[in-house]
Amino acid sequence: MSSTRSAFRAMRAAAPRAPIAPRVPTIFSARSYAQAAPAQSQSQDVKSPVAVYGIDGTYATALYTAAAKTSALDSTSRALTALADVFKRDPKLPVILQAPTLTVSDKSKIVQELHRHIGGTDKGDTVKNFLDTLAENNRLGILEGVCEKFGVLIGASRGEVDLTITSASQLDNKYIKQLETAVSKSAYVGSGKKLKVKNKVNPDIMGGLVVEIGDQTIDRSVSSKVARMNKMLTDTL
């Protein structure tokens, strides 16, 4: 049995499962996330480029490692991007995946439908087997988080740094470009890194900006200033 298969069987046994009983008997022993890699690939020590946390982070890291060992990172990344797009188009999907009443048959149909959206991008059925494992572990509900954190891992492996600019209203492209240029020259971004820019709109911040650079946050929003002022007034009364 390949080292990749053995590693993922061990990960599956140790992975946290949702407390739903009775559980369906496991069938994962007959497959792994990815097909067996050549002997040279199996001997490589694949490490996660960055740490991602939470249960979804654990599964995303396991998928990243399996895909890397079988030279399927690009195809797996494309497949998870396609799944992330499904979540964007269907806001009800997370609710469906987290439903505690899903039967084995329900989960099987869901996996088939999700895999259909991937098309022919899934090299060696890496993602299909991963979806099956999530279903067996009653963890389909974390899939959206897995897609997001796998994107973080892929971005880090490519030398990308996430730059998320949250504003009360949509910013024009010229202003976003100015911010991108300023941030790229700052100490927050290492040499040779590429910024992956996203503008989020959140009216609740009332004005100003919240700038997230990797795991660093610069909060210059009006809402945070109001909160600080309220705290100061409360502390002095």
Tab-separated table of C-alpha atoms in Angstrom:
chain	number	residue	atom	x	y	z
A	1	MET	CA	0.000	0.000	0.000
A	2	SER	CA	1.372	3.421	-0.918
A	3	SER	CA	2.634	5.856	1.687
A	4	THR	CA	0.127	8.426	0.459
A	5	ARG	CA	-2.768	6.012	0.978
A	6	SER	CA	-1.497	5.051	4.432
A	7	ALA	CA	-1.081	8.672	5.470
A	8	PHE	CA	-4.621	9.559	4.536
A	9	ARG	CA	-6.117	6.504	6.157
A	10	ALA	CA	-4.393	7.613	9.352
A	11	MET	CA	-5.613	11.197	8.891
A	12	ARG	CA	-9.149	10.011	8.322
A	13	ALA	CA	-9.070	7.927	11.475
A	14	ALA	CA	-7.844	10.903	13.504
A	15	ALA	CA	-10.016	13.557	11.880
A	16	PRO	CA	-12.836	14.979	14.002
A	17	ARG	CA	-16.301	13.845	12.991
A	18	ALA	CA	-19.613	15.549	13.507
A	19	PRO	CA	-21.544	13.985	16.398
A	20	ILE	CA	-24.300	12.418	14.308
A	21	ALA	CA	-25.327	8.866	15.141
A	22	PRO	CA	-25.622	6.215	14.014
A	23	ARG	CA	-22.707	6.594	11.607
A	24	VAL	CA	-22.518	4.745	8.350
A	25	PRO	CA	-19.835	2.016	8.256
A	26	THR	CA	-16.665	3.441	6.714
A	27	ILE	CA	-15.718	2.524	3.160
A	28	PHE	CA	-12.676	4.757	2.850
A	29	SER	CA	-10.232	1.847	3.166
A	30	ALA	CA	-10.858	1.050	-0.482
A	31	ARG	CA	-9.511	4.367	-1.758
A	32	SER	CA	-7.450	7.443	-0.950
A	33	TYR	CA	-7.910	11.116	-1.837
A	34	ALA	CA	-5.699	10.627	-4.856
A	35	GLN	CA	-4.392	7.753	-6.906
A	36	ALA	CA	-1.032	6.303	-5.990
A	37	ALA	CA	1.839	8.581	-6.973
A	38	PRO	CA	5.134	7.441	-8.500
A	39	ALA	CA	7.657	6.211	-5.942
A	40	GLN	CA	9.753	9.364	-6.256
A	41	SER	CA	6.761	11.604	-5.449
A	42	GLN	CA	5.775	9.483	-2.470
A	43	SER	CA	9.204	9.949	-0.873
A	44	GLN	CA	8.913	13.726	-1.004
A	45	ASP	CA	8.172	15.494	2.246
A	46	VAL	CA	5.276	17.789	1.355
A	47	LYS	CA	4.754	20.625	3.794
A	48	SER	CA	1.940	23.129	3.978
A	49	PRO	CA	3.165	26.579	2.828
A	50	VAL	CA	1.235	28.283	5.658
A	51	ALA	CA	-0.795	27.178	8.650
A	52	VAL	CA	-4.583	27.280	8.329
A	53	TYR	CA	-6.717	26.611	11.367
A	54	GLY	CA	-10.026	25.033	12.311
A	55	ILE	CA	-11.541	21.759	11.164
A	56	ASP	CA	-11.878	23.100	7.622
A	57	GLY	CA	-8.200	24.062	7.761
A	58	THR	CA	-7.257	20.522	8.795
A	59	TYR	CA	-9.119	19.018	5.859
A	60	ALA	CA	-7.831	21.670	3.434
A	61	THR	CA	-4.238	20.934	4.484
A	62	ALA	CA	-4.783	17.181	4.054
A	63	LEU	CA	-6.186	17.739	0.570
A	64	TYR	CA	-3.301	20.068	-0.329
A	65	THR	CA	-0.758	17.463	0.787
A	66	ALA	CA	-2.442	14.655	-1.165
A	67	ALA	CA	-2.714	16.774	-4.312
A	68	ALA	CA	0.919	17.893	-4.045
A	69	LYS	CA	2.154	14.310	-3.720
A	70	THR	CA	0.341	13.327	-6.895
A	71	SER	CA	1.181	16.478	-8.897
A	72	ALA	CA	-2.494	17.420	-8.929
A	73	LEU	CA	-2.343	20.821	-7.219
A	74	ASP	CA	-3.361	22.828	-10.281
A	75	SER	CA	-6.290	20.595	-11.188
A	76	THR	CA	-7.431	20.396	-7.559
A	77	SER	CA	-7.218	24.174	-7.274
A	78	ARG	CA	-9.373	24.601	-10.388
A	79	ALA	CA	-11.889	22.088	-9.048
A	80	LEU	CA	-12.211	23.845	-5.675
A	81	THR	CA	-12.507	27.215	-7.392
A	82	ALA	CA	-15.438	25.761	-9.351
A	83	LEU	CA	-17.011	24.548	-6.109
A	84	ALA	CA	-16.498	27.960	-4.485
A	85	ASP	CA	-18.374	29.486	-7.429
A	86	VAL	CA	-21.278	27.110	-6.751
A	87	PHE	CA	-21.519	28.472	-3.190
A	88	LYS	CA	-21.573	32.035	-4.556
A	89	ARG	CA	-24.399	31.207	-6.944
A	90	ASP	CA	-26.477	29.248	-4.426
A	91	PRO	CA	-26.708	30.878	-0.975
A	92	LYS	CA	-28.906	28.004	0.256
A	93	LEU	CA	-26.210	25.388	-0.339
A	94	PRO	CA	-24.428	25.790	3.048
A	95	VAL	CA	-27.749	25.262	4.845
A	96	ILE	CA	-28.419	22.102	2.843
A	97	LEU	CA	-24.943	20.677	3.513
A	98	GLN	CA	-25.258	21.298	7.255
A	99	ALA	CA	-28.661	19.659	7.593
A	100	PRO	CA	-28.464	16.934	10.298
A	101	THR	CA	-31.220	14.931	8.586
A	102	LEU	CA	-29.193	14.057	5.469
A	103	THR	CA	-29.271	10.337	4.754
A	104	VAL	CA	-26.475	8.306	3.185
A	105	SER	CA	-28.394	8.435	-0.083
A	106	ASP	CA	-28.826	12.219	0.209
A	107	LYS	CA	-25.112	12.747	0.750
A	108	SER	CA	-24.219	10.474	-2.152
A	109	LYS	CA	-26.473	12.465	-4.498
A	110	ILE	CA	-25.029	15.745	-3.219
A	111	VAL	CA	-21.469	14.542	-3.847
A	112	GLN	CA	-22.415	13.469	-7.371
A	113	GLU	CA	-24.008	16.857	-8.076
A	114	LEU	CA	-21.036	18.774	-6.667
A	115	HIS	CA	-18.631	16.690	-8.712
A	116	ARG	CA	-20.692	17.388	-11.820
A	117	HIS	CA	-19.948	21.093	-11.398
A	118	ILE	CA	-16.226	20.340	-11.378
A	119	GLY	CA	-16.389	18.890	-14.884
A	120	GLY	CA	-13.207	17.276	-16.172
A	121	THR	CA	-10.791	19.244	-13.983
A	122	ASP	CA	-10.498	16.607	-11.222
A	123	LYS	CA	-7.254	14.748	-11.916
A	124	GLY	CA	-7.367	11.190	-10.593
A	125	ASP	CA	-10.687	11.841	-8.824
A	126	THR	CA	-8.765	13.576	-6.039
A	127	VAL	CA	-11.616	15.931	-5.179
A	128	LYS	CA	-14.330	13.307	-5.737
A	129	ASN	CA	-12.681	11.014	-3.182
A	130	PHE	CA	-12.235	13.963	-0.840
A	131	LEU	CA	-15.939	14.837	-1.095
A	132	ASP	CA	-16.794	11.195	-0.345
A	133	THR	CA	-14.624	11.384	2.778
A	134	LEU	CA	-16.344	14.581	3.944
A	135	ALA	CA	-19.709	12.880	3.442
A	136	GLU	CA	-18.650	9.789	5.413
A	137	ASN	CA	-17.324	11.963	8.249
A	138	ASN	CA	-20.520	14.045	8.291
A	139	ARG	CA	-18.450	17.089	7.345
A	140	LEU	CA	-19.970	18.295	4.075
A	141	GLY	CA	-20.985	21.404	6.001
A	142	ILE	CA	-17.354	22.595	6.156
A	143	LEU	CA	-16.826	22.367	2.386
A	144	GLU	CA	-17.169	26.115	1.785
A	145	GLY	CA	-14.506	26.784	4.423
A	146	VAL	CA	-12.266	24.107	2.910
A	147	CYS	CA	-12.514	25.813	-0.497
A	148	GLU	CA	-11.533	29.142	1.048
A	149	LYS	CA	-8.606	27.769	3.055
A	150	PHE	CA	-7.347	25.635	0.196
A	151	GLY	CA	-7.236	28.887	-1.792
A	152	VAL	CA	-5.079	30.398	0.967
A	153	LEU	CA	-2.691	27.448	0.750
A	154	ILE	CA	-2.451	27.621	-3.037
A	155	GLY	CA	-1.929	31.374	-2.939
A	156	ALA	CA	0.872	31.019	-0.394
A	157	SER	CA	2.551	28.310	-2.478
A	158	ARG	CA	2.544	30.722	-5.439
A	159	GLY	CA	3.949	33.595	-3.420
A	160	GLU	CA	0.636	35.452	-3.273
A	161	VAL	CA	-0.502	37.641	-0.368
A	162	ASP	CA	-4.215	38.347	0.096
A	163	LEU	CA	-5.115	42.035	0.222
A	164	THR	CA	-8.744	42.537	1.243
A	165	ILE	CA	-10.033	46.098	1.295
A	166	THR	CA	-13.387	46.488	3.035
A	167	SER	CA	-15.270	49.730	2.425
A	168	ALA	CA	-18.756	51.040	3.127
A	169	SER	CA	-19.386	51.352	-0.620
A	170	GLN	CA	-17.725	50.030	-3.768
A	171	LEU	CA	-14.355	51.673	-4.458
A	172	ASP	CA	-13.368	52.725	-7.965
A	173	ASN	CA	-10.571	50.797	-9.664
A	174	LYS	CA	-8.190	53.758	-9.662
A	175	TYR	CA	-8.337	54.093	-5.878
A	176	ILE	CA	-7.927	50.337	-5.395
A	177	LYS	CA	-4.850	50.406	-7.641
A	178	GLN	CA	-3.354	53.238	-5.580
A	179	LEU	CA	-3.871	51.241	-2.383
A	180	GLU	CA	-2.392	48.137	-3.992
A	181	THR	CA	0.723	50.058	-5.032
A	182	ALA	CA	1.141	51.550	-1.560
A	183	VAL	CA	0.706	48.210	0.212
A	184	SER	CA	3.069	46.410	-2.184
A	185	LYS	CA	5.862	48.806	-1.134
A	186	SER	CA	5.146	48.408	2.583
A	187	ALA	CA	6.771	46.146	5.147
A	188	TYR	CA	3.600	44.037	5.208
A	189	VAL	CA	4.513	42.430	1.862
A	190	GLY	CA	7.746	40.516	1.469
A	191	SER	CA	10.073	40.795	-1.484
A	192	GLY	CA	8.923	38.920	-4.563
A	193	LYS	CA	5.363	38.505	-3.277
A	194	LYS	CA	2.297	39.149	-5.419
A	195	LEU	CA	-0.827	40.813	-4.062
A	196	LYS	CA	-4.200	39.193	-4.619
A	197	VAL	CA	-6.627	42.100	-4.248
A	198	LYS	CA	-10.293	41.934	-3.302
A	199	ASN	CA	-12.696	44.763	-2.438
A	200	LYS	CA	-15.507	43.850	-0.036
A	201	VAL	CA	-18.453	46.131	0.662
A	202	ASN	CA	-19.817	46.294	4.208
A	203	PRO	CA	-22.089	49.280	4.972
A	204	ASP	CA	-21.812	48.488	8.697
A	205	ILE	CA	-18.322	50.008	8.879
A	206	MET	CA	-20.028	53.374	8.134
A	207	GLY	CA	-16.992	54.818	6.345
A	208	GLY	CA	-13.230	54.583	6.179
A	209	LEU	CA	-11.475	51.305	5.364
A	210	VAL	CA	-10.518	47.971	6.883
A	211	VAL	CA	-7.395	46.659	5.155
A	212	GLU	CA	-6.377	43.010	5.633
A	213	ILE	CA	-2.913	42.030	4.400
A	214	GLY	CA	-2.360	38.332	4.892
A	215	ASP	CA	-3.032	37.784	8.599
A	216	GLN	CA	-2.550	41.468	9.467
A	217	THR	CA	-5.501	43.876	9.852
A	218	ILE	CA	-5.453	47.667	9.705
A	219	ASP	CA	-8.805	49.013	10.879
A	220	ARG	CA	-9.429	52.629	9.908
A	221	SER	CA	-13.201	52.346	9.744
A	222	VAL	CA	-15.607	54.883	11.196
A	223	SER	CA	-17.355	52.104	13.125
A	224	SER	CA	-14.145	51.174	14.955
A	225	LYS	CA	-13.533	54.829	15.849
A	226	VAL	CA	-17.069	55.091	17.227
A	227	ALA	CA	-16.565	51.891	19.214
A	228	ARG	CA	-13.314	53.205	20.705
A	229	MET	CA	-14.966	56.494	21.589
A	230	ASN	CA	-17.906	54.710	23.226
A	231	LYS	CA	-15.516	52.586	25.265
A	232	MET	CA	-13.549	55.636	26.337
A	233	LEU	CA	-16.743	57.417	27.438
A	234	THR	CA	-17.980	54.322	29.251
A	235	ASP	CA	-14.651	53.878	31.077
A	236	THR	CA	-14.633	57.499	32.258
A	237	LEU	CA	-18.226	57.529	33.552
